[in-house]
PDB file of C-alpha atoms in Angstrom:
ATOM      1  CA  UNK W 146      -7.359   7.004 -22.660  1.00  0.00           C
ATOM      2  CA  UNK W 147      -3.770   7.660 -23.619  1.00  0.00           C
ATOM      3  CA  UNK W 148      -2.342   4.618 -21.842  1.00  0.00           C
ATOM      4  CA  UNK W 149      -4.109   1.352 -22.540  1.00  0.00           C
ATOM      5  CA  UNK W 150      -4.380  -1.688 -20.287  1.00  0.00           C
ATOM      6  CA  UNK W 151      -1.675  -3.613 -22.134  1.00  0.00           C
ATOM      7  CA  UNK W 152       0.800  -0.784 -21.626  1.00  0.00           C
ATOM      8  CA  UNK W 153      -0.060  -0.698 -17.926  1.00  0.00           C
ATOM      9  CA  UNK W 154       0.442  -4.460 -17.742  1.00  0.00           C
ATOM     10  CA  UNK W 155       3.767  -4.503 -19.583  1.00  0.00           C
ATOM     11  CA  UNK W 156       5.271  -1.340 -18.084  1.00  0.00           C
ATOM     12  CA  UNK W 157       4.080  -1.593 -14.504  1.00  0.00           C
ATOM     13  CA  UNK W 158       2.268  -4.774 -13.487  1.00  0.00           C
ATOM     14  CA  UNK W 159       4.554  -7.421 -15.024  1.00  0.00           C
ATOM     15  CA  UNK W 160       7.746  -5.800 -13.625  1.00  0.00           C
ATOM     16  CA  UNK W 161       6.116  -5.406 -10.207  1.00  0.00           C
ATOM     17  CA  UNK W 162       5.055  -9.058 -10.168  1.00  0.00           C
ATOM     18  CA  UNK W 163       8.528 -10.138 -11.240  1.00  0.00           C
ATOM     19  CA  UNK W 164      10.064  -7.935  -8.548  1.00  0.00           C
ATOM     20  CA  UNK W 165       7.863  -9.591  -5.938  1.00  0.00           C
ATOM     21  CA  UNK W 166       8.900 -13.023  -7.235  1.00  0.00           C
ATOM     22  CA  UNK W 167      12.557 -12.020  -6.864  1.00  0.00           C
ATOM     23  CA  UNK W 168      11.848 -10.843  -3.304  1.00  0.00           C
ATOM     24  CA  UNK W 169      10.126 -14.120  -2.409  1.00  0.00           C
ATOM     25  CA  UNK W 170      13.053 -16.123  -3.739  1.00  0.00           C
ATOM     26  CA  UNK W 171      15.471 -13.878  -1.830  1.00  0.00           C
ATOM     27  CA  UNK W 172      13.426 -14.424   1.367  1.00  0.00           C
ATOM     28  CA  UNK W 173      14.046 -18.147   0.866  1.00  0.00           C
ATOM     29  CA  UNK W 174      17.766 -17.479   1.232  1.00  0.00           C
ATOM     30  CA  UNK W 175      18.810 -17.594  -2.412  1.00  0.00           C
ATOM     31  CA  UNK W 176      21.673 -15.463  -3.669  1.00  0.00           C
ATOM     32  CA  UNK W 177      21.195 -12.989  -6.489  1.00  0.00           C
ATOM     33  CA  UNK W 178      23.116 -15.196  -8.914  1.00  0.00           C
ATOM     34  CA  UNK W 179      20.929 -18.203  -8.030  1.00  0.00           C
ATOM     35  CA  UNK W 180      17.752 -16.177  -8.536  1.00  0.00           C
ATOM     36  CA  UNK W 181      19.037 -14.891 -11.860  1.00  0.00           C
ATOM     37  CA  UNK W 182      19.797 -18.410 -13.032  1.00  0.00           C
ATOM     38  CA  UNK W 183      16.388 -19.729 -11.947  1.00  0.00           C
ATOM     39  CA  UNK W 184      14.469 -16.877 -13.594  1.00  0.00           C
ATOM     40  CA  UNK W 185      16.655 -16.729 -16.714  1.00  0.00           C
ATOM     41  CA  UNK W 186      17.497 -13.062 -16.155  1.00  0.00           C
ATOM     42  CA  UNK W 187      20.728 -11.266 -15.372  1.00  0.00           C
ATOM     43  CA  UNK W 188      22.135 -10.825 -11.888  1.00  0.00           C
ATOM     44  CA  UNK W 189      22.063  -7.095 -12.589  1.00  0.00           C
ATOM     45  CA  UNK W 190      18.294  -7.247 -13.170  1.00  0.00           C
ATOM     46  CA  UNK W 191      17.849  -9.126  -9.883  1.00  0.00           C
ATOM     47  CA  UNK W 192      19.874  -6.424  -8.139  1.00  0.00           C
ATOM     48  CA  UNK W 193      17.708  -3.669  -9.643  1.00  0.00           C
ATOM     49  CA  UNK W 194      14.527  -5.431  -8.517  1.00  0.00           C
ATOM     50  CA  UNK W 195      15.864  -5.798  -4.983  1.00  0.00           C
ATOM     51  CA  UNK W 196      17.019  -2.168  -4.846  1.00  0.00           C
ATOM     52  CA  UNK W 197      13.531  -1.108  -5.987  1.00  0.00           C
ATOM     53  CA  UNK W 198      14.996   0.428  -9.151  1.00  0.00           C
ATOM     54  CA  UNK W 199      12.681  -1.720 -11.253  1.00  0.00           C
ATOM     55  CA  UNK W 200       9.091  -2.791 -10.719  1.00  0.00           C
ATOM     56  CA  UNK W 201       8.593  -0.721  -7.594  1.00  0.00           C
ATOM     57  CA  UNK W 202       5.516   1.318  -8.478  1.00  0.00           C
ATOM     58  CA  UNK W 203       2.970  -1.314  -7.439  1.00  0.00           C
ATOM     59  CA  UNK W 204       3.286  -3.110  -4.113  1.00  0.00           C
ATOM     60  CA  UNK W 205       2.110  -6.584  -5.104  1.00  0.00           C
ATOM     61  CA  UNK W 206       2.346  -7.809  -1.509  1.00  0.00           C
ATOM     62  CA  UNK W 207      -0.703  -5.609  -0.795  1.00  0.00           C
ATOM     63  CA  UNK W 208      -2.809  -8.067  -2.825  1.00  0.00           C
ATOM     64  CA  UNK W 209      -2.781 -11.279  -0.741  1.00  0.00           C
ATOM     65  CA  UNK W 210      -4.330 -13.526  -3.395  1.00  0.00           C
ATOM     66  CA  UNK W 211      -1.786 -12.535  -6.050  1.00  0.00           C
ATOM     67  CA  UNK W 212       1.027 -12.630  -3.509  1.00  0.00           C
ATOM     68  CA  UNK W 213       0.014 -16.193  -2.593  1.00  0.00           C
ATOM     69  CA  UNK W 214       0.128 -17.198  -6.273  1.00  0.00           C
ATOM     70  CA  UNK W 215       3.608 -15.682  -6.559  1.00  0.00           C
ATOM     71  CA  UNK W 216       4.731 -17.710  -3.529  1.00  0.00           C
ATOM     72  CA  UNK W 217       3.324 -20.848  -5.189  1.00  0.00           C
ATOM     73  CA  UNK W 218       5.131 -19.967  -8.416  1.00  0.00           C
ATOM     74  CA  UNK W 219       8.380 -19.516  -6.465  1.00  0.00           C
ATOM     75  CA  UNK W 220       7.972 -22.988  -4.973  1.00  0.00           C
ATOM     76  CA  UNK W 221       7.273 -24.469  -8.399  1.00  0.00           C
ATOM     77  CA  UNK W 222      10.342 -22.741  -9.827  1.00  0.00           C
ATOM     78  CA  UNK W 223      12.494 -24.144  -7.028  1.00  0.00           C
ATOM     79  CA  UNK W 224      11.060 -27.651  -7.388  1.00  0.00           C
ATOM     80  CA  UNK W 225      10.741 -27.970 -11.153  1.00  0.00           C
ATOM     81  CA  UNK W 226      13.170 -25.392 -12.564  1.00  0.00           C
ATOM     82  CA  UNK W 227      10.923 -24.500 -15.517  1.00  0.00           C
ATOM     83  CA  UNK W 228      12.218 -22.853 -18.655  1.00  0.00           C
ATOM     84  CA  UNK W 229      12.209 -19.176 -19.476  1.00  0.00           C
ATOM     85  CA  UNK W 230       8.998 -19.317 -21.531  1.00  0.00           C
ATOM     86  CA  UNK W 231       7.046 -21.190 -18.877  1.00  0.00           C
ATOM     87  CA  UNK W 232       8.021 -18.614 -16.261  1.00  0.00           C
ATOM     88  CA  UNK W 233       7.151 -15.780 -18.651  1.00  0.00           C
ATOM     89  CA  UNK W 234       3.773 -17.398 -19.344  1.00  0.00           C
ATOM     90  CA  UNK W 235       3.054 -17.618 -15.621  1.00  0.00           C
ATOM     91  CA  UNK W 236       3.985 -13.969 -15.103  1.00  0.00           C
ATOM     92  CA  UNK W 237       1.789 -12.851 -18.009  1.00  0.00           C
ATOM     93  CA  UNK W 238      -1.144 -14.869 -16.630  1.00  0.00           C
ATOM     94  CA  UNK W 239      -0.681 -13.256 -13.221  1.00  0.00           C
ATOM     95  CA  UNK W 240      -0.541  -9.826 -14.862  1.00  0.00           C
ATOM     96  CA  UNK W 241      -3.800 -10.439 -16.716  1.00  0.00           C
ATOM     97  CA  UNK W 242      -5.415 -11.800 -13.557  1.00  0.00           C
ATOM     98  CA  UNK W 243      -4.330  -8.618 -11.767  1.00  0.00           C
ATOM     99  CA  UNK W 244      -6.023  -6.559 -14.484  1.00  0.00           C
ATOM    100  CA  UNK W 245      -9.135  -8.765 -14.473  1.00  0.00           C
ATOM    101  CA  UNK W 246      -9.690  -8.267 -10.769  1.00  0.00           C
ATOM    102  CA  UNK W 247      -9.622  -4.505 -11.203  1.00  0.00           C
ATOM    103  CA  UNK W 248      -6.535  -4.123  -9.030  1.00  0.00           C
ATOM    104  CA  UNK W 249      -4.826  -1.810 -11.519  1.00  0.00           C
ATOM    105  CA  UNK W 250      -7.727   0.598 -12.074  1.00  0.00           C
ATOM    106  CA  UNK W 251      -6.760   3.217  -9.500  1.00  0.00           C
ATOM    107  CA  UNK W 252      -3.105   3.023 -10.514  1.00  0.00           C
ATOM    108  CA  UNK W 253      -4.097   3.332 -14.192  1.00  0.00           C
ATOM    109  CA  UNK W 254      -6.095   6.487 -13.429  1.00  0.00           C
ATOM    110  CA  UNK W 255      -3.080   7.960 -11.619  1.00  0.00           C
ATOM    111  CA  UNK W 256      -0.791   7.577 -14.631  1.00  0.00           C
ATOM    112  CA  UNK W 257      -3.516   8.507 -17.121  1.00  0.00           C
ATOM    113  CA  UNK W 258      -5.963  11.118 -15.757  1.00  0.00           C
ATOM    114  CA  UNK W 259      -8.315  10.479 -18.691  1.00  0.00           C
ATOM    115  CA  UNK W 260      -9.145   7.053 -17.238  1.00  0.00           C
ATOM    116  CA  UNK W 261     -12.186   7.036 -14.976  1.00  0.00           C
ATOM    117  CA  UNK W 262     -12.039   3.814 -12.925  1.00  0.00           C
ATOM    118  CA  UNK W 263     -15.754   4.127 -12.085  1.00  0.00           C
ATOM    119  CA  UNK W 264     -16.767   4.055 -15.757  1.00  0.00           C
ATOM    120  CA  UNK W 265     -14.023   1.891 -17.258  1.00  0.00           C
ATOM    121  CA  UNK W 266     -14.618  -1.844 -16.954  1.00  0.00           C
ATOM    122  CA  UNK W 267     -12.482  -2.914 -19.897  1.00  0.00           C
ATOM    123  CA  UNK W 268     -10.034  -5.090 -17.960  1.00  0.00           C
ATOM    124  CA  UNK W 269     -12.658  -6.605 -15.707  1.00  0.00           C
ATOM    125  CA  UNK W 270     -14.809  -7.560 -18.693  1.00  0.00           C
ATOM    126  CA  UNK W 271     -11.913  -8.855 -20.789  1.00  0.00           C
ATOM    127  CA  UNK W 272      -9.817 -10.631 -18.172  1.00  0.00           C
ATOM    128  CA  UNK W 273     -12.105 -11.077 -15.166  1.00  0.00           C
TER     129      UNK W 273
END
């Protein structure tokens, strides 16, 4: 295994979850600058997420349970306007949940052919 689960989470899952969060907020009619302010990121980053230049390798909307949690997070962000660290904590938790459910196994094996998703249960055992 050349690419470990934490690398997969930080390089691919977290950005894909954040991209989906940006999309959900955009679907609610927010402007890029408003989304950037709410998420404590730059407007340029929001633009890259929306253009699929960042976080586009995993379609989070294909996982209805995670997508529902992202929608709930978007509502909480709109209602409570949490700080940067609280949002980051929520995104990390969602990333670990994604790993724990085994959703990243096939993707992980595609980026690292040494990973056998049938034999590897590391994420499921650690985070499931």
